[in-house]
Structures are given as C-alpha cells and as structure tokens.
Amino acid sequence: MPASRYTVSDVMTHTAVAIGRDAPYKEIVALMDQWKVSALPVLEGEGRVIGVVSEADLLPKEEFRTDEPRADEFAAASKAGAVRAGELMSSPAVTVHPDATLAEAARIMATRRVKRLPVVNDIGMLEGVVSRSDLLKVFLRTDAEVEEDVRRSVLSESAVPEELDVTVKQGVATIHGGLSDRSLVPLLARAVRAVEGVVDVRMDLDPAR
C-alpha cells in the first residue's frame, strides 16, 4: 500500500520571518504582533537556525514583574531579565526537514509542545516554517480530490484482487465492494487513512461478492 506523498515542503511557509541573536525584546514582540506568529527562528551567519524565541520565552518578563519565583521557577524566571534574542531563545531549536511527512511534523509538535517548527536543510539553514494550521491545510481538499486520490493511489495499486470503489463525504471515506479475504481489511483501512484529507474510514464490504 502506498504511503502519503505529502511532505512538510508542500504546506510550509517558504518566506519565514526570522531574527538575529541581537534582536531586542520589543522588536521581537512587535514582529510577532505584525506577522501574527507565536514564535520566531533565531539565525546566525548565512541563515543557520540556532534557536527559537516563542511567546513562552517572552512571558516571564511580565509573569515575574512583581512576584518572586518559587524554587521550581528559577529557570523560567532567569529569562525575566533578558533583553536580546540570544538570551531569550530556546536552544537548540526544535526543527524539521522539508522532506518529513506531515505526520512526523505533527508528532514533533505534540511531543515537544510547540506550535511552529523551523524547516531546515541538512546543514541547518532555514528554508521556511511550518505551523499547526499548515498541517491542517490538507483537510481543505475537496471530497472529490480525496476520492480520486484514494482511488488512484490505493485501490488501483493495491494487492486487493477484488474490484473496490470509494465515496468520500465530509472527508469520511467509505470503501465499497466485495472482499473475500477479511484479513486485508485493516491493511486497506490503514492505507486509505494515510491519504491526506481523509478524516475517517468506513467499510461497506460484501464478503459474498
């Protein structure tokens, strides 16, 4: 069964807003507000990503403005006095490669609890940024597009000997036809679910056909 062909490079923002190590605090806040982003890559040299400044890195300045930090908050509170990107940034940056699958990018975001990922090449140079909303773009595909994709990339190339077809409604793909070998059902469902834009998979199979 073929895997999804979509990668991070298909959905990422190629023109990314970034800052240098010496960018001042207020400039960082202004850029985030201007571009409506929650984090900015920090670059060095010709564009190598050395860190990321996020809203979470900026908030300690307000959070600890009047309150003394508890013993378990000293690490966060240390950023309250920072005024430059190099002092504020989280480093090393959590990044992703442009050829990573959307599932891989989503998994990194979930496990590292970040909303945006700098996209870097093999030597760490910035190529773009991918966000949570970028990963959801595949669900904007029309039902007809998803249906044709399932038919072409799964049903016509699969090892299932029986003739099967698919209908898609609101992203839910329903597979129709006869399937005598029921052991193939999980494999078929997994392959259909891997098509970008599929919300769920249902089986309407007749073993007697």
mmCIF file of C-alpha atoms in Angstrom:
data_model
loop_
_atom_site.group_PDB
_atom_site.id
_atom_site.type_symbol
_atom_site.label_atom_id
_atom_site.label_comp_id
_atom_site.label_asym_id
_atom_site.label_seq_id
_atom_site.Cartn_x
_atom_site.Cartn_y
_atom_site.Cartn_z
ATOM 1 C CA MET A 1 0.000 0.000 0.000
ATOM 2 C CA PRO A 2 1.473 3.411 -0.934
ATOM 3 C CA ALA A 3 2.257 5.920 1.764
ATOM 4 C CA SER A 4 1.137 9.527 1.810
ATOM 5 C CA ARG A 5 3.081 11.607 -0.708
ATOM 6 C CA TYR A 6 2.636 14.936 1.097
ATOM 7 C CA THR A 7 5.620 16.363 2.946
ATOM 8 C CA VAL A 8 6.341 19.444 5.031
ATOM 9 C CA SER A 9 7.643 21.284 1.942
ATOM 10 C CA ASP A 10 4.147 21.043 0.409
ATOM 11 C CA VAL A 11 2.450 23.038 3.165
ATOM 12 C CA MET A 12 5.133 25.140 4.880
ATOM 13 C CA THR A 13 5.511 28.916 4.619
ATOM 14 C CA HIS A 14 8.596 29.385 2.463
ATOM 15 C CA THR A 15 9.104 33.068 3.302
ATOM 16 C CA ALA A 16 9.734 32.936 7.036
ATOM 17 C CA VAL A 17 10.158 35.874 9.398
ATOM 18 C CA ALA A 18 13.322 35.425 11.456
ATOM 19 C CA ILE A 19 15.569 37.440 13.766
ATOM 20 C CA GLY A 20 19.231 37.625 14.689
ATOM 21 C CA ARG A 21 20.821 36.875 18.047
ATOM 22 C CA ASP A 22 20.982 40.597 18.941
ATOM 23 C CA ALA A 23 17.322 41.429 18.211
ATOM 24 C CA PRO A 24 15.918 43.404 21.191
ATOM 25 C CA TYR A 25 12.916 42.292 23.239
ATOM 26 C CA LYS A 26 10.482 44.960 21.996
ATOM 27 C CA GLU A 27 11.398 44.338 18.371
ATOM 28 C CA ILE A 28 10.638 40.633 18.850
ATOM 29 C CA VAL A 29 7.228 41.411 20.361
ATOM 30 C CA ALA A 30 6.473 43.876 17.547
ATOM 31 C CA LEU A 31 7.387 41.335 14.847
ATOM 32 C CA MET A 32 5.227 38.628 16.425
ATOM 33 C CA ASP A 33 2.303 41.057 16.534
ATOM 34 C CA GLN A 34 2.883 42.302 12.988
ATOM 35 C CA TRP A 35 3.128 38.841 11.430
ATOM 36 C CA LYS A 36 0.648 37.143 13.797
ATOM 37 C CA VAL A 37 3.065 34.384 14.777
ATOM 38 C CA SER A 38 3.772 32.785 18.142
ATOM 39 C CA ALA A 39 7.491 32.121 17.631
ATOM 40 C CA LEU A 40 10.462 33.339 15.590
ATOM 41 C CA PRO A 41 13.580 31.424 14.486
ATOM 42 C CA VAL A 42 16.886 32.939 15.577
ATOM 43 C CA LEU A 43 19.541 32.901 12.854
ATOM 44 C CA GLU A 44 23.289 33.181 12.783
ATOM 45 C CA GLY A 45 25.698 33.650 9.891
ATOM 46 C CA GLU A 46 24.168 32.947 6.479
ATOM 47 C CA GLY A 47 20.911 31.678 7.917
ATOM 48 C CA ARG A 48 21.681 28.789 10.237
ATOM 49 C CA VAL A 49 18.981 28.258 12.871
ATOM 50 C CA ILE A 50 20.475 28.421 16.376
ATOM 51 C CA GLY A 51 17.300 28.758 18.426
ATOM 52 C CA VAL A 52 13.686 29.885 18.632
ATOM 53 C CA VAL A 53 12.075 32.682 20.640
ATOM 54 C CA SER A 54 8.454 31.928 21.453
ATOM 55 C CA GLU A 55 5.733 33.676 23.403
ATOM 56 C CA ALA A 56 6.567 31.357 26.303
ATOM 57 C CA ASP A 57 10.134 32.726 26.324
ATOM 58 C CA LEU A 58 8.846 36.305 26.483
ATOM 59 C CA LEU A 59 6.180 35.911 29.163
ATOM 60 C CA PRO A 60 8.491 35.603 32.229
ATOM 61 C CA LYS A 61 9.229 39.335 31.978
ATOM 62 C CA GLU A 62 5.571 40.005 32.762
ATOM 63 C CA GLU A 63 4.993 36.949 34.943
ATOM 64 C CA PHE A 64 7.783 37.810 37.390
ATOM 65 C CA ARG A 65 7.453 41.578 37.199
ATOM 66 C CA THR A 66 6.255 41.778 40.815
ATOM 67 C CA ASP A 67 6.168 38.219 42.141
ATOM 68 C CA GLU A 68 9.226 36.380 43.397
ATOM 69 C CA PRO A 69 9.707 32.987 41.711
ATOM 70 C CA ARG A 70 9.303 29.745 43.607
ATOM 71 C CA ALA A 71 12.222 27.350 43.813
ATOM 72 C CA ASP A 72 10.914 25.373 40.825
ATOM 73 C CA GLU A 73 10.506 28.532 38.720
ATOM 74 C CA PHE A 74 14.082 29.842 38.761
ATOM 75 C CA ALA A 75 14.857 28.518 35.264
ATOM 76 C CA ALA A 76 11.895 30.370 33.765
ATOM 77 C CA ALA A 77 12.470 33.453 35.912
ATOM 78 C CA SER A 78 16.036 33.755 34.629
ATOM 79 C CA LYS A 79 14.597 34.951 31.319
ATOM 80 C CA ALA A 80 12.716 37.790 33.005
ATOM 81 C CA GLY A 81 15.859 39.934 32.854
ATOM 82 C CA ALA A 82 16.770 39.021 29.270
ATOM 83 C CA VAL A 83 16.641 41.764 26.640
ATOM 84 C CA ARG A 84 18.082 40.111 23.498
ATOM 85 C CA ALA A 85 17.046 37.134 21.391
ATOM 86 C CA GLY A 86 20.239 35.269 22.241
ATOM 87 C CA GLU A 87 19.334 35.404 25.942
ATOM 88 C CA LEU A 88 15.650 34.656 25.427
ATOM 89 C CA MET A 89 15.764 31.862 22.870
ATOM 90 C CA SER A 90 15.284 28.184 23.486
ATOM 91 C CA SER A 91 18.308 26.380 22.089
ATOM 92 C CA PRO A 92 18.955 24.104 20.318
ATOM 93 C CA ALA A 93 15.892 24.742 18.187
ATOM 94 C CA VAL A 94 13.315 22.027 17.602
ATOM 95 C CA THR A 95 13.290 21.763 13.808
ATOM 96 C CA VAL A 96 12.033 19.558 10.997
ATOM 97 C CA HIS A 97 13.326 18.758 7.498
ATOM 98 C CA PRO A 98 11.298 19.690 4.397
ATOM 99 C CA ASP A 99 11.009 16.064 3.288
ATOM 100 C CA ALA A 100 9.478 14.937 6.597
ATOM 101 C CA THR A 101 5.901 13.693 6.402
ATOM 102 C CA LEU A 102 3.090 15.740 7.884
ATOM 103 C CA ALA A 103 2.564 13.007 10.462
ATOM 104 C CA GLU A 104 6.195 13.275 11.552
ATOM 105 C CA ALA A 105 5.900 17.060 11.900
ATOM 106 C CA ALA A 106 2.677 16.731 13.882
ATOM 107 C CA ARG A 107 4.316 14.182 16.184
ATOM 108 C CA ILE A 108 7.255 16.533 16.866
ATOM 109 C CA MET A 109 4.890 19.407 17.642
ATOM 110 C CA ALA A 110 2.870 17.258 20.015
ATOM 111 C CA THR A 111 5.785 15.708 21.891
ATOM 112 C CA ARG A 112 7.773 18.954 22.146
ATOM 113 C CA ARG A 113 4.663 21.070 22.797
ATOM 114 C CA VAL A 114 5.385 23.681 20.155
ATOM 115 C CA LYS A 115 3.065 25.382 17.665
ATOM 116 C CA ARG A 116 5.586 26.132 14.907
ATOM 117 C CA LEU A 117 8.721 24.441 13.595
ATOM 118 C CA PRO A 118 11.572 25.991 11.608
ATOM 119 C CA VAL A 119 12.145 23.934 8.477
ATOM 120 C CA VAL A 120 15.857 23.413 7.882
ATOM 121 C CA ASN A 121 18.020 21.640 5.329
ATOM 122 C CA ASP A 122 20.762 19.115 6.075
ATOM 123 C CA ILE A 123 23.200 21.798 7.269
ATOM 124 C CA GLY A 124 20.691 23.624 9.461
ATOM 125 C CA MET A 125 19.899 26.517 7.108
ATOM 126 C CA LEU A 126 16.382 27.938 7.336
ATOM 127 C CA GLU A 127 14.096 27.074 4.416
ATOM 128 C CA GLY A 128 10.747 28.019 5.928
ATOM 129 C CA VAL A 129 8.393 27.498 8.842
ATOM 130 C CA VAL A 130 5.554 25.034 9.325
ATOM 131 C CA SER A 131 2.748 25.628 11.811
ATOM 132 C CA ARG A 132 -0.140 23.626 13.192
ATOM 133 C CA SER A 133 -2.510 25.408 10.817
ATOM 134 C CA ASP A 134 -0.267 24.482 7.874
ATOM 135 C CA LEU A 135 -0.577 20.808 8.765
ATOM 136 C CA LEU A 136 -4.370 21.142 8.719
ATOM 137 C CA LYS A 137 -4.417 22.529 5.162
ATOM 138 C CA VAL A 138 -4.782 19.022 3.744
ATOM 139 C CA PHE A 139 -8.294 18.892 5.215
ATOM 140 C CA LEU A 140 -9.266 21.759 2.907
ATOM 141 C CA ARG A 141 -9.046 19.365 -0.037
ATOM 142 C CA THR A 142 -12.435 18.715 -1.635
ATOM 143 C CA ASP A 143 -14.173 15.371 -1.259
ATOM 144 C CA ALA A 144 -13.748 14.820 -4.996
ATOM 145 C CA GLU A 145 -9.977 15.345 -4.756
ATOM 146 C CA VAL A 146 -9.649 12.963 -1.814
ATOM 147 C CA GLU A 147 -11.886 10.403 -3.508
ATOM 148 C CA GLU A 148 -9.802 10.423 -6.674
ATOM 149 C CA ASP A 149 -6.606 10.207 -4.626
ATOM 150 C CA VAL A 150 -7.841 7.123 -2.755
ATOM 151 C CA ARG A 151 -8.992 5.527 -5.978
ATOM 152 C CA ARG A 152 -5.699 6.203 -7.760
ATOM 153 C CA SER A 153 -3.133 5.714 -5.002
ATOM 154 C CA VAL A 154 -4.726 2.904 -3.010
ATOM 155 C CA LEU A 155 -7.410 0.968 -4.842
ATOM 156 C CA SER A 156 -5.799 0.834 -8.291
ATOM 157 C CA GLU A 157 -2.352 -0.076 -6.973
ATOM 158 C CA SER A 158 -3.231 -2.307 -4.050
ATOM 159 C CA ALA A 159 -2.804 -6.031 -3.817
ATOM 160 C CA VAL A 160 -6.536 -6.490 -3.220
ATOM 161 C CA PRO A 161 -7.754 -8.759 -6.031
ATOM 162 C CA GLU A 162 -11.422 -7.731 -5.842
ATOM 163 C CA GLU A 163 -12.813 -4.629 -7.508
ATOM 164 C CA LEU A 164 -13.363 -1.915 -4.919
ATOM 165 C CA ASP A 165 -14.520 1.682 -5.096
ATOM 166 C CA VAL A 166 -14.704 4.651 -2.743
ATOM 167 C CA THR A 167 -17.012 7.550 -1.944
ATOM 168 C CA VAL A 168 -15.973 10.470 0.253
ATOM 169 C CA LYS A 169 -18.339 12.759 2.139
ATOM 170 C CA GLN A 170 -17.056 15.462 4.501
ATOM 171 C CA GLY A 171 -13.675 13.736 4.458
ATOM 172 C CA VAL A 172 -15.085 10.349 5.527
ATOM 173 C CA ALA A 173 -14.024 7.697 3.009
ATOM 174 C CA THR A 174 -16.309 4.683 2.548
ATOM 175 C CA ILE A 175 -14.910 1.688 0.695
ATOM 176 C CA HIS A 176 -17.469 -0.324 -1.292
ATOM 177 C CA GLY A 177 -17.251 -3.700 -2.975
ATOM 178 C CA GLY A 178 -16.608 -7.333 -2.291
ATOM 179 C CA LEU A 179 -13.684 -8.531 -0.241
ATOM 180 C CA SER A 180 -13.395 -12.239 0.393
ATOM 181 C CA ASP A 181 -10.144 -12.049 2.355
ATOM 182 C CA ARG A 182 -11.151 -10.221 5.543
ATOM 183 C CA SER A 183 -7.563 -10.189 6.778
ATOM 184 C CA LEU A 184 -6.921 -7.413 4.262
ATOM 185 C CA VAL A 185 -9.416 -5.029 5.898
ATOM 186 C CA PRO A 186 -7.015 -3.485 8.475
ATOM 187 C CA LEU A 187 -4.313 -3.043 5.814
ATOM 188 C CA LEU A 188 -6.766 -1.435 3.416
ATOM 189 C CA ALA A 189 -8.162 0.876 6.086
ATOM 190 C CA ARG A 190 -4.678 1.966 7.133
ATOM 191 C CA ALA A 191 -3.713 2.754 3.526
ATOM 192 C CA VAL A 192 -6.860 4.823 2.953
ATOM 193 C CA ARG A 193 -6.409 6.669 6.248
ATOM 194 C CA ALA A 194 -2.891 7.663 5.130
ATOM 195 C CA VAL A 195 -4.281 9.671 2.208
ATOM 196 C CA GLU A 196 -4.098 13.347 3.098
ATOM 197 C CA GLY A 197 -7.515 14.836 3.757
ATOM 198 C CA VAL A 198 -9.178 11.620 4.951
ATOM 199 C CA VAL A 199 -10.944 12.265 8.254
ATOM 200 C CA ASP A 200 -12.139 8.707 8.869
ATOM 201 C CA VAL A 201 -12.532 5.389 7.057
ATOM 202 C CA ARG A 202 -15.596 3.175 6.886
ATOM 203 C CA MET A 203 -16.007 -0.208 5.237
ATOM 204 C CA ASP A 204 -19.108 -1.288 3.301
ATOM 205 C CA LEU A 205 -17.826 -4.641 2.132
ATOM 206 C CA ASP A 206 -19.697 -7.714 0.980
ATOM 207 C CA PRO A 207 -17.671 -10.901 1.525
ATOM 208 C CA ALA A 208 -20.025 -12.852 -0.727
ATOM 209 C CA ARG A 209 -19.227 -10.926 -3.919
#
